[in-house]
Each structure stands twice: as structure tokens, then as C-alpha cells.
mmCIF file of C-alpha atoms in Angstrom:
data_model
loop_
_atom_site.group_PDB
_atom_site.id
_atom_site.type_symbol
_atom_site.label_atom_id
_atom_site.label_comp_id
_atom_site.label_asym_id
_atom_site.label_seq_id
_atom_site.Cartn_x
_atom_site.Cartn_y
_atom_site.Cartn_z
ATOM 1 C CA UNK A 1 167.717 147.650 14.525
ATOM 2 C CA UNK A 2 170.808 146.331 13.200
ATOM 3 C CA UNK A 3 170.957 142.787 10.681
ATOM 4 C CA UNK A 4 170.553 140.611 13.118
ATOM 5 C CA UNK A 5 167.468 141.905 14.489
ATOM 6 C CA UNK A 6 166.079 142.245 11.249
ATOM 7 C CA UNK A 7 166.555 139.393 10.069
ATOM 8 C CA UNK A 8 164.331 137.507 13.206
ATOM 9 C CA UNK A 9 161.319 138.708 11.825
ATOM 10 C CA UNK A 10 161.855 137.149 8.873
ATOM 11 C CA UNK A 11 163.763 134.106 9.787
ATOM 12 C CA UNK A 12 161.401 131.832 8.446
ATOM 13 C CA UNK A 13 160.926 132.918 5.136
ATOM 14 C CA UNK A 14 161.442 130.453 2.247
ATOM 15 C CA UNK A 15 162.285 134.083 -0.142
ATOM 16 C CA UNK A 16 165.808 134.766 -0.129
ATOM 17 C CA UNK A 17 164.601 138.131 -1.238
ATOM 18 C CA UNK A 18 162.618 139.015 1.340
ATOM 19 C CA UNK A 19 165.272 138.581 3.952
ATOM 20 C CA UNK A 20 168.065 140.484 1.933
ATOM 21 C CA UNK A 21 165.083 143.467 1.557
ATOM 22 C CA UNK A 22 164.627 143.567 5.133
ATOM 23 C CA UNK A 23 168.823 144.702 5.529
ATOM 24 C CA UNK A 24 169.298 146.217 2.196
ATOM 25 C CA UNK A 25 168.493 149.503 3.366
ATOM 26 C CA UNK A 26 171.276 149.390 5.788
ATOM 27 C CA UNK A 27 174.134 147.300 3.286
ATOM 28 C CA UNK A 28 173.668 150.680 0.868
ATOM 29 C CA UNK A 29 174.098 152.959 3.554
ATOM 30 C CA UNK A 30 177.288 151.093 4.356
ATOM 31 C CA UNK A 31 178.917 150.618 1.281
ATOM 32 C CA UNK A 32 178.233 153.649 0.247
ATOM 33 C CA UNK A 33 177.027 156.644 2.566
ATOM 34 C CA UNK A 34 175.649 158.974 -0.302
ATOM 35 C CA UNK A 35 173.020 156.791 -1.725
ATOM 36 C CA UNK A 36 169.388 157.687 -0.643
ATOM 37 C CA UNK A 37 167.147 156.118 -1.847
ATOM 38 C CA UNK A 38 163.443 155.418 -1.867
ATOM 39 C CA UNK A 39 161.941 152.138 -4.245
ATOM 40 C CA UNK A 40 158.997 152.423 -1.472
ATOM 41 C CA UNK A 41 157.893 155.986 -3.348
ATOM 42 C CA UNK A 42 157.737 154.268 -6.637
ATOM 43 C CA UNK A 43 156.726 150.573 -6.084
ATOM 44 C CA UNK A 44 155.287 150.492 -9.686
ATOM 45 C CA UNK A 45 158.539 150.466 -11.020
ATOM 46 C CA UNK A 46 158.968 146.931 -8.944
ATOM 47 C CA UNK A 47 156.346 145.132 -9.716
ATOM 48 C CA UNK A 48 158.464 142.366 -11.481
ATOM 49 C CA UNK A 49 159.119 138.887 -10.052
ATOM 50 C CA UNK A 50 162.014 138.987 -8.222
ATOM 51 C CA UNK A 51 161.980 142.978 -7.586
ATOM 52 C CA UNK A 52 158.522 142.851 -5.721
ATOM 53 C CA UNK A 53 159.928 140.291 -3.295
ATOM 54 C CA UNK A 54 163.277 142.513 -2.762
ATOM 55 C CA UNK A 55 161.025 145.717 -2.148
ATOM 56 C CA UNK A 56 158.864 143.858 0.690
ATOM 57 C CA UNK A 57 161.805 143.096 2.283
ATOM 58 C CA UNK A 58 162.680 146.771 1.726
ATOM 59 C CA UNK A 59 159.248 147.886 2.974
ATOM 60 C CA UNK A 60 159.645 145.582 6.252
ATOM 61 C CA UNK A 61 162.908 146.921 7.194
ATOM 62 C CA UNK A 62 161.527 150.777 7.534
ATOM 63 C CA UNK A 63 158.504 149.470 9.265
ATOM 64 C CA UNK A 64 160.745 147.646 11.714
ATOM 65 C CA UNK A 65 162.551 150.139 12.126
ATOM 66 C CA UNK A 66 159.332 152.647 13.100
ATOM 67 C CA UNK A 67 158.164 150.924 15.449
ATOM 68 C CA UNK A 68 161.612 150.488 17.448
ATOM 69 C CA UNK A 69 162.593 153.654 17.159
ATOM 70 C CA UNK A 70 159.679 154.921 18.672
ATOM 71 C CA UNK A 71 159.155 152.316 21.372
ATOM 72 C CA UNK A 72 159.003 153.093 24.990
ATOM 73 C CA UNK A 73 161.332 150.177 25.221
ATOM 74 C CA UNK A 74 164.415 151.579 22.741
ATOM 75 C CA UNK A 75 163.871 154.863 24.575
ATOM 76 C CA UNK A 76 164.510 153.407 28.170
ATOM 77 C CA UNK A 77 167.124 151.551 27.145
ATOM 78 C CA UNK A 78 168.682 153.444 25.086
ATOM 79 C CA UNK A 79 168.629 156.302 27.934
ATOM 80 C CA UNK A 80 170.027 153.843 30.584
ATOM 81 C CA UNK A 81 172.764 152.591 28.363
ATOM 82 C CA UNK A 82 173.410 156.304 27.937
ATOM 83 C CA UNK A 83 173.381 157.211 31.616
ATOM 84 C CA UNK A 84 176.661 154.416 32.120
ATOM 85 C CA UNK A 85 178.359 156.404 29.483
ATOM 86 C CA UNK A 86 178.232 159.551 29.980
ATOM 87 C CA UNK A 87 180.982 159.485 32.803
ATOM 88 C CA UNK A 88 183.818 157.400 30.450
ATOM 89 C CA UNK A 89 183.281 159.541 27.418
ATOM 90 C CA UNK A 90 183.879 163.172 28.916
ATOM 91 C CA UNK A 91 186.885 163.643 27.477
ATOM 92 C CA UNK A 92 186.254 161.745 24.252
ATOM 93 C CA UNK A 93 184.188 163.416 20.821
ATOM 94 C CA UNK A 94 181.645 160.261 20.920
ATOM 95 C CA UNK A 95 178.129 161.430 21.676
ATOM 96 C CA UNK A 96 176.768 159.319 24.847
ATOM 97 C CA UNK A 97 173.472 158.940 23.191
ATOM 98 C CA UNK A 98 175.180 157.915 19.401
ATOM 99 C CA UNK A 99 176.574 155.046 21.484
ATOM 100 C CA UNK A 100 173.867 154.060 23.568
ATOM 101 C CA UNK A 101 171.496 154.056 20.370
ATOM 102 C CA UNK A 102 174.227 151.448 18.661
ATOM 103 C CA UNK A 103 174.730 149.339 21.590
ATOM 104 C CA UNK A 104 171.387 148.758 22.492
ATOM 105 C CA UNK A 105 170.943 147.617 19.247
ATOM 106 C CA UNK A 106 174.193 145.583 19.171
ATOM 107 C CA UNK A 107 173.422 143.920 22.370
ATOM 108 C CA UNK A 108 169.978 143.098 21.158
ATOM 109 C CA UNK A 109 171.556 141.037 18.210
ATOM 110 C CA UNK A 110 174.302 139.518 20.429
ATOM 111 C CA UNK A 111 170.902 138.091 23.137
ATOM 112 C CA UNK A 112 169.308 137.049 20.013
ATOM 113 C CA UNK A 113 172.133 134.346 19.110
ATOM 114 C CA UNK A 114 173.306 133.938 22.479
ATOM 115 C CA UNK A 115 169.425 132.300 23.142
ATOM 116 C CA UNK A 116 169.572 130.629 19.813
ATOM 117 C CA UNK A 117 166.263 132.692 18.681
ATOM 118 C CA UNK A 118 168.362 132.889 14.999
ATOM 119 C CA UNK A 119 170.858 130.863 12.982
ATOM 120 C CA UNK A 120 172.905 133.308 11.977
ATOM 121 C CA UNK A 121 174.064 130.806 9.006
ATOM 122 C CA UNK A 122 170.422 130.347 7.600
ATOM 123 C CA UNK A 123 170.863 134.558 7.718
ATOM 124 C CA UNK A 124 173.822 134.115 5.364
ATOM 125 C CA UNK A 125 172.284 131.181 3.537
ATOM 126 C CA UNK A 126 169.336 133.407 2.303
ATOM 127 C CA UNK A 127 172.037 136.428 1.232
ATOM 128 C CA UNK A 128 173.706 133.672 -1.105
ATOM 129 C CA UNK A 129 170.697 132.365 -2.455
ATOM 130 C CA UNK A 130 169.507 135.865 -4.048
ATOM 131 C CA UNK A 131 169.924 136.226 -7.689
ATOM 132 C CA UNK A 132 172.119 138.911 -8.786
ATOM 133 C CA UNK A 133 170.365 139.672 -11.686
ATOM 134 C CA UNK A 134 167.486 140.619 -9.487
ATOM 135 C CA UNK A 135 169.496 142.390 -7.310
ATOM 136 C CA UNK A 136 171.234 144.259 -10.034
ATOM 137 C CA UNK A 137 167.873 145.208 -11.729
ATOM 138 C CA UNK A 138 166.931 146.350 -8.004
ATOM 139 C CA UNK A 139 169.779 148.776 -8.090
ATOM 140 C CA UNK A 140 169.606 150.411 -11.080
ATOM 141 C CA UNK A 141 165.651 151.005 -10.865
ATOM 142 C CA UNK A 142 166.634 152.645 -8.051
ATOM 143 C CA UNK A 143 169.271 154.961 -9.771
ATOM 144 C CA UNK A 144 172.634 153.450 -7.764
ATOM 145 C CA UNK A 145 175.212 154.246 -10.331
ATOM 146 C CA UNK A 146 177.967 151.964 -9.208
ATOM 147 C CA UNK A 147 176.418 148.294 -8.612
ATOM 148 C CA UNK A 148 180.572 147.490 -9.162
ATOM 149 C CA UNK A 149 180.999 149.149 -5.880
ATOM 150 C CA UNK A 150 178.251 147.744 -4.609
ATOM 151 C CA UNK A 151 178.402 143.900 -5.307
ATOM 152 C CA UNK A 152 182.692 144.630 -3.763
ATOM 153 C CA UNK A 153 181.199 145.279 -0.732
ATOM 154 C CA UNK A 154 178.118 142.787 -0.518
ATOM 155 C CA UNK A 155 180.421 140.001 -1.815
ATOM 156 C CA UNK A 156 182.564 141.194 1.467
ATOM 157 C CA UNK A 157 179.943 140.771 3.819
ATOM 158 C CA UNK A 158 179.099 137.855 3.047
ATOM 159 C CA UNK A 159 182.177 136.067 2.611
ATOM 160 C CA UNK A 160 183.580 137.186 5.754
ATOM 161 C CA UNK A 161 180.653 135.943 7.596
ATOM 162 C CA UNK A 162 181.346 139.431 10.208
ATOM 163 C CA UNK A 163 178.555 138.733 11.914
ATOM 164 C CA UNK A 164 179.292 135.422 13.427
ATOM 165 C CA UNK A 165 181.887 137.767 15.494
ATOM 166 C CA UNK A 166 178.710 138.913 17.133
ATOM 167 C CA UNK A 167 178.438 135.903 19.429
ATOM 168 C CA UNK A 168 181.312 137.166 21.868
ATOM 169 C CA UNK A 169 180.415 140.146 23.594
ATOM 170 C CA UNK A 170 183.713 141.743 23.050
ATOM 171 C CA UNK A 171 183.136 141.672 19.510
ATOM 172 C CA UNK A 172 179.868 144.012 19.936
ATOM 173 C CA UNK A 173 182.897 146.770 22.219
ATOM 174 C CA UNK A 174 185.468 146.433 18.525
ATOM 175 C CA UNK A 175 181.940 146.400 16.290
ATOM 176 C CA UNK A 176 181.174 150.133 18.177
ATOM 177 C CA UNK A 177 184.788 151.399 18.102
ATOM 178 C CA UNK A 178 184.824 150.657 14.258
ATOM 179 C CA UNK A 179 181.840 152.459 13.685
ATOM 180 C CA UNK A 180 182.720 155.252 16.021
ATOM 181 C CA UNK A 181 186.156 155.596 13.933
ATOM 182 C CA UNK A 182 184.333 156.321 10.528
ATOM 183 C CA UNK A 183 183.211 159.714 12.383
ATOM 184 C CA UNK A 184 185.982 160.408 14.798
ATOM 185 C CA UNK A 185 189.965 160.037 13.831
ATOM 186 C CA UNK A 186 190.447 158.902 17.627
ATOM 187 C CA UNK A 187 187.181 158.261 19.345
ATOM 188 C CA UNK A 188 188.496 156.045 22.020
ATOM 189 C CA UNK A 189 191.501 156.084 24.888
ATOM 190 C CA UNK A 190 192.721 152.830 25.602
ATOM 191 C CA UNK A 191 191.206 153.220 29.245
ATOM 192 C CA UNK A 192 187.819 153.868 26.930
ATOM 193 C CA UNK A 193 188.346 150.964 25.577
ATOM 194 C CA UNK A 194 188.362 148.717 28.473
ATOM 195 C CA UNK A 195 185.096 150.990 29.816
ATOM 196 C CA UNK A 196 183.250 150.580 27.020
ATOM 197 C CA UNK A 197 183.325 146.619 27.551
ATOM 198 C CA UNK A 198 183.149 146.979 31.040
ATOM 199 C CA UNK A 199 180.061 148.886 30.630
ATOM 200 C CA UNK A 200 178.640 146.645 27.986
ATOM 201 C CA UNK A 201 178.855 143.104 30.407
ATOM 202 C CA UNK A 202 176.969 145.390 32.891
ATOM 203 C CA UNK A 203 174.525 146.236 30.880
ATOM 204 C CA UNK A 204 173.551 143.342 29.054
ATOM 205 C CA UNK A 205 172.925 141.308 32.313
ATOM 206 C CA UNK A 206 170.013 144.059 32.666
ATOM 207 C CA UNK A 207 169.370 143.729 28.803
ATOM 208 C CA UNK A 208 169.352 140.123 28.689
ATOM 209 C CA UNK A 209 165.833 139.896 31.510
ATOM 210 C CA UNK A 210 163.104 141.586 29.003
ATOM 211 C CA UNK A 211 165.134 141.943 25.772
ATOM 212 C CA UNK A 212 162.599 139.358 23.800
ATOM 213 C CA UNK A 213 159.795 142.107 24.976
ATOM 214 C CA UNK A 214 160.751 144.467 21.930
ATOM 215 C CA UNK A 215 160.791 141.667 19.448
ATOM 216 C CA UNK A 216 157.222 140.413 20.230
ATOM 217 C CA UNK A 217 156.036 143.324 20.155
ATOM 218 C CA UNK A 218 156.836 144.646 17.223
ATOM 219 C CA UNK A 219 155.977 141.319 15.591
ATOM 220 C CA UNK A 220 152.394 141.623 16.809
ATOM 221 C CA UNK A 221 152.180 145.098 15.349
ATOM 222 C CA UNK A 222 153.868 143.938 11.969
ATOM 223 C CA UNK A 223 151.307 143.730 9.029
#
């Protein structure tokens, strides 16, 4: 699931920690894609106010991400989404399925603002009310060498406010062909282009009828 997402399942919160935990996972990956790491493996080096609060977020996030990644639901989707592609990408180094996996979940946090289920300002609220001593401490019990590099790109994110881009649906077709770029020098035609968000108004009609399904689901399975 991608921020958004994430976030609902914690969107009520009153720990600022807990909500940056449940995306953390996903702001290392992007800032940097080398750093793997696992604070789950060792929570005893955690158990400090502060750093607990961070690593249930932490915690949450993988768990969410279990059970959608191995629901019947991402699977359909993700294989119908995939089925529209296939004939635009054929001459074009982007996977059908890499796409579909990204979209569905892009879609998912585009419905989720579009029916006002999140405030995506209470998201960014929470990310500027963490302390950055805690999140420092975080960081380096978890062996990340380079908070510097870290904190540019967090500070970034947040000050942009990216996601609020999310509530157009032509944002989610630039969001995919940005990601797409960091593994392909020219992933798209300019006919792709206009495909791709062709394909994406189609499919989010479908989307939009049982989309909620996922989320209660997983939040009745959530412990």
C-alpha cells in the first residue's frame, strides 16, 4: 500500500509516531534504495519512549502490507489493471504487472481522498509533530549511516506537501511515470502517456464500486 493507504489505518491516532512508523519503511526505501533494514528483529533495542511508538508504527506498516499483498482483492485487481495494459506497453520496457501493482495502489489512495475517508493535512500534521531527536535515535539504532541524507529528503516530503497532488487523477498517470523513470531511461511514448491516463479513468470507475472492501478488511484482521 502506498502513504496514503497507510496512513487510514491509523488516522486517528493521537501519536505522531505511530503514523510516521506506519510509512517509514517506505520514506527509507525512497531516499535511499540501499538501506534494509529490520528494528522489528531487534525490538529490545527500542524499547525507549519515543522509539517504541516509532517501531509500532514500523510493525503496522509490514503487517499492512501482508495482508494486502496477499489478498484475493490486490490479486484481482491488480490482474485486471494488468490485463488493460498489456496492449499499450508492447513496445515499451515497463512490466504490465510492475504497473498494475503501483496503480492499484495509487488509485486506492486517490478513492480514499476523493471520498474524504482521510485528511491528507492531519497526515502531514502528524509527520511535523514527530521529534527529531526520536527519529534520529530511530535511525542510528538501526545502523542508517547518513541521517543528513535522510532528514534532506524527509524535510522534502513534507514541505512539498506531494501528496496533495494525489487528489487529481492525472497526478496518480505523472506519480507512475516518475517512478517508472527511476528504472527505465525512457519508459513511456508520448502516445503511452495519454494511454496510461486513459486507462487509469477506466479503471478507477470499476475501482471506485468495492475499493473500501480491502480497507475493512484488513482493519478487522489488524491486531
Amino acid at each position: 500500500m502506498n502513504f496514503l493507504s497507510h496512513f487510514y489505518f491509523d488516522r486517528n491516532t493521537p501519536n505522531a509516531n505511530i503514523v510516521l512508523g506506519t510509512i517509514l519503511p517506505d520514506l527509507l526505501k525512497n531516499a535511499n534504495k540501499s538501506w534494509n533494514v529490520h528494528p522489528e528483529k531487534h525490538p529490545e533495542l527500542f524499547s525507549n519512549k519515543g522509539l517504541d511508538t516509532l517501531l509500532q508504527g514500523w510493525k503496522r506498516h509490514l503487517q499492512v502490507d501482508l495482508l494486502f499483498h496477499s489478498s484475493e482483492f490486490f490479486n484481482t485487481k491488480m490482474q485486471e489493471l494488468k490485463q488493460l495494459f498489456v496492449p499499450i506497453l508492447k513496445d515499451s520496457p515497463v512490466r504490465p504487472s510492475f504497473l498494475a501493482h503501483i496503480g492499484v495502489e495509487l488509485l486506492l489512495d486517490h478513492l480514499l481522498i476523493e471520498h474524504q475517508k482521510i485528511t491528507i493535512n492531519s497526515f502531514y500534521d502528524n509527520l511535523e509533530a514527530v521529534k527529531e531527536a526520536d527519529l534520529t535515535d530511530f535511525l542510528d539504532r538501526c545502523n542508517i549511516n547518513d541521517t543528513e541524507l535522510f532528514f534532506k529528503f524527509f524535510n522534502s516530503f513534507k514541505s512539498s506537501r506531494y501528496l496533495l497532488s494525489y487528489q487529481k487523477l492525472e497526478n496518480i498517470s505523472y506519480a507512475l511515470q516518475r517512478i517508472c523513470m527511476r528504472l527505465w531511461e525512457q519508459p513511456f511514448t508520448e502516445k503511452n502517456t495519454y494511454d496510461l491516463t486513459s486507462i487509469l479513468e477506466f479503471y478507477k470507475i470499476q475501482l471506485e464500486v468495492d475499493f473500501m472492501v480491502i480497507f475493512e478488511e484488513i482493519e478487522f484482521r489488524l491486531t
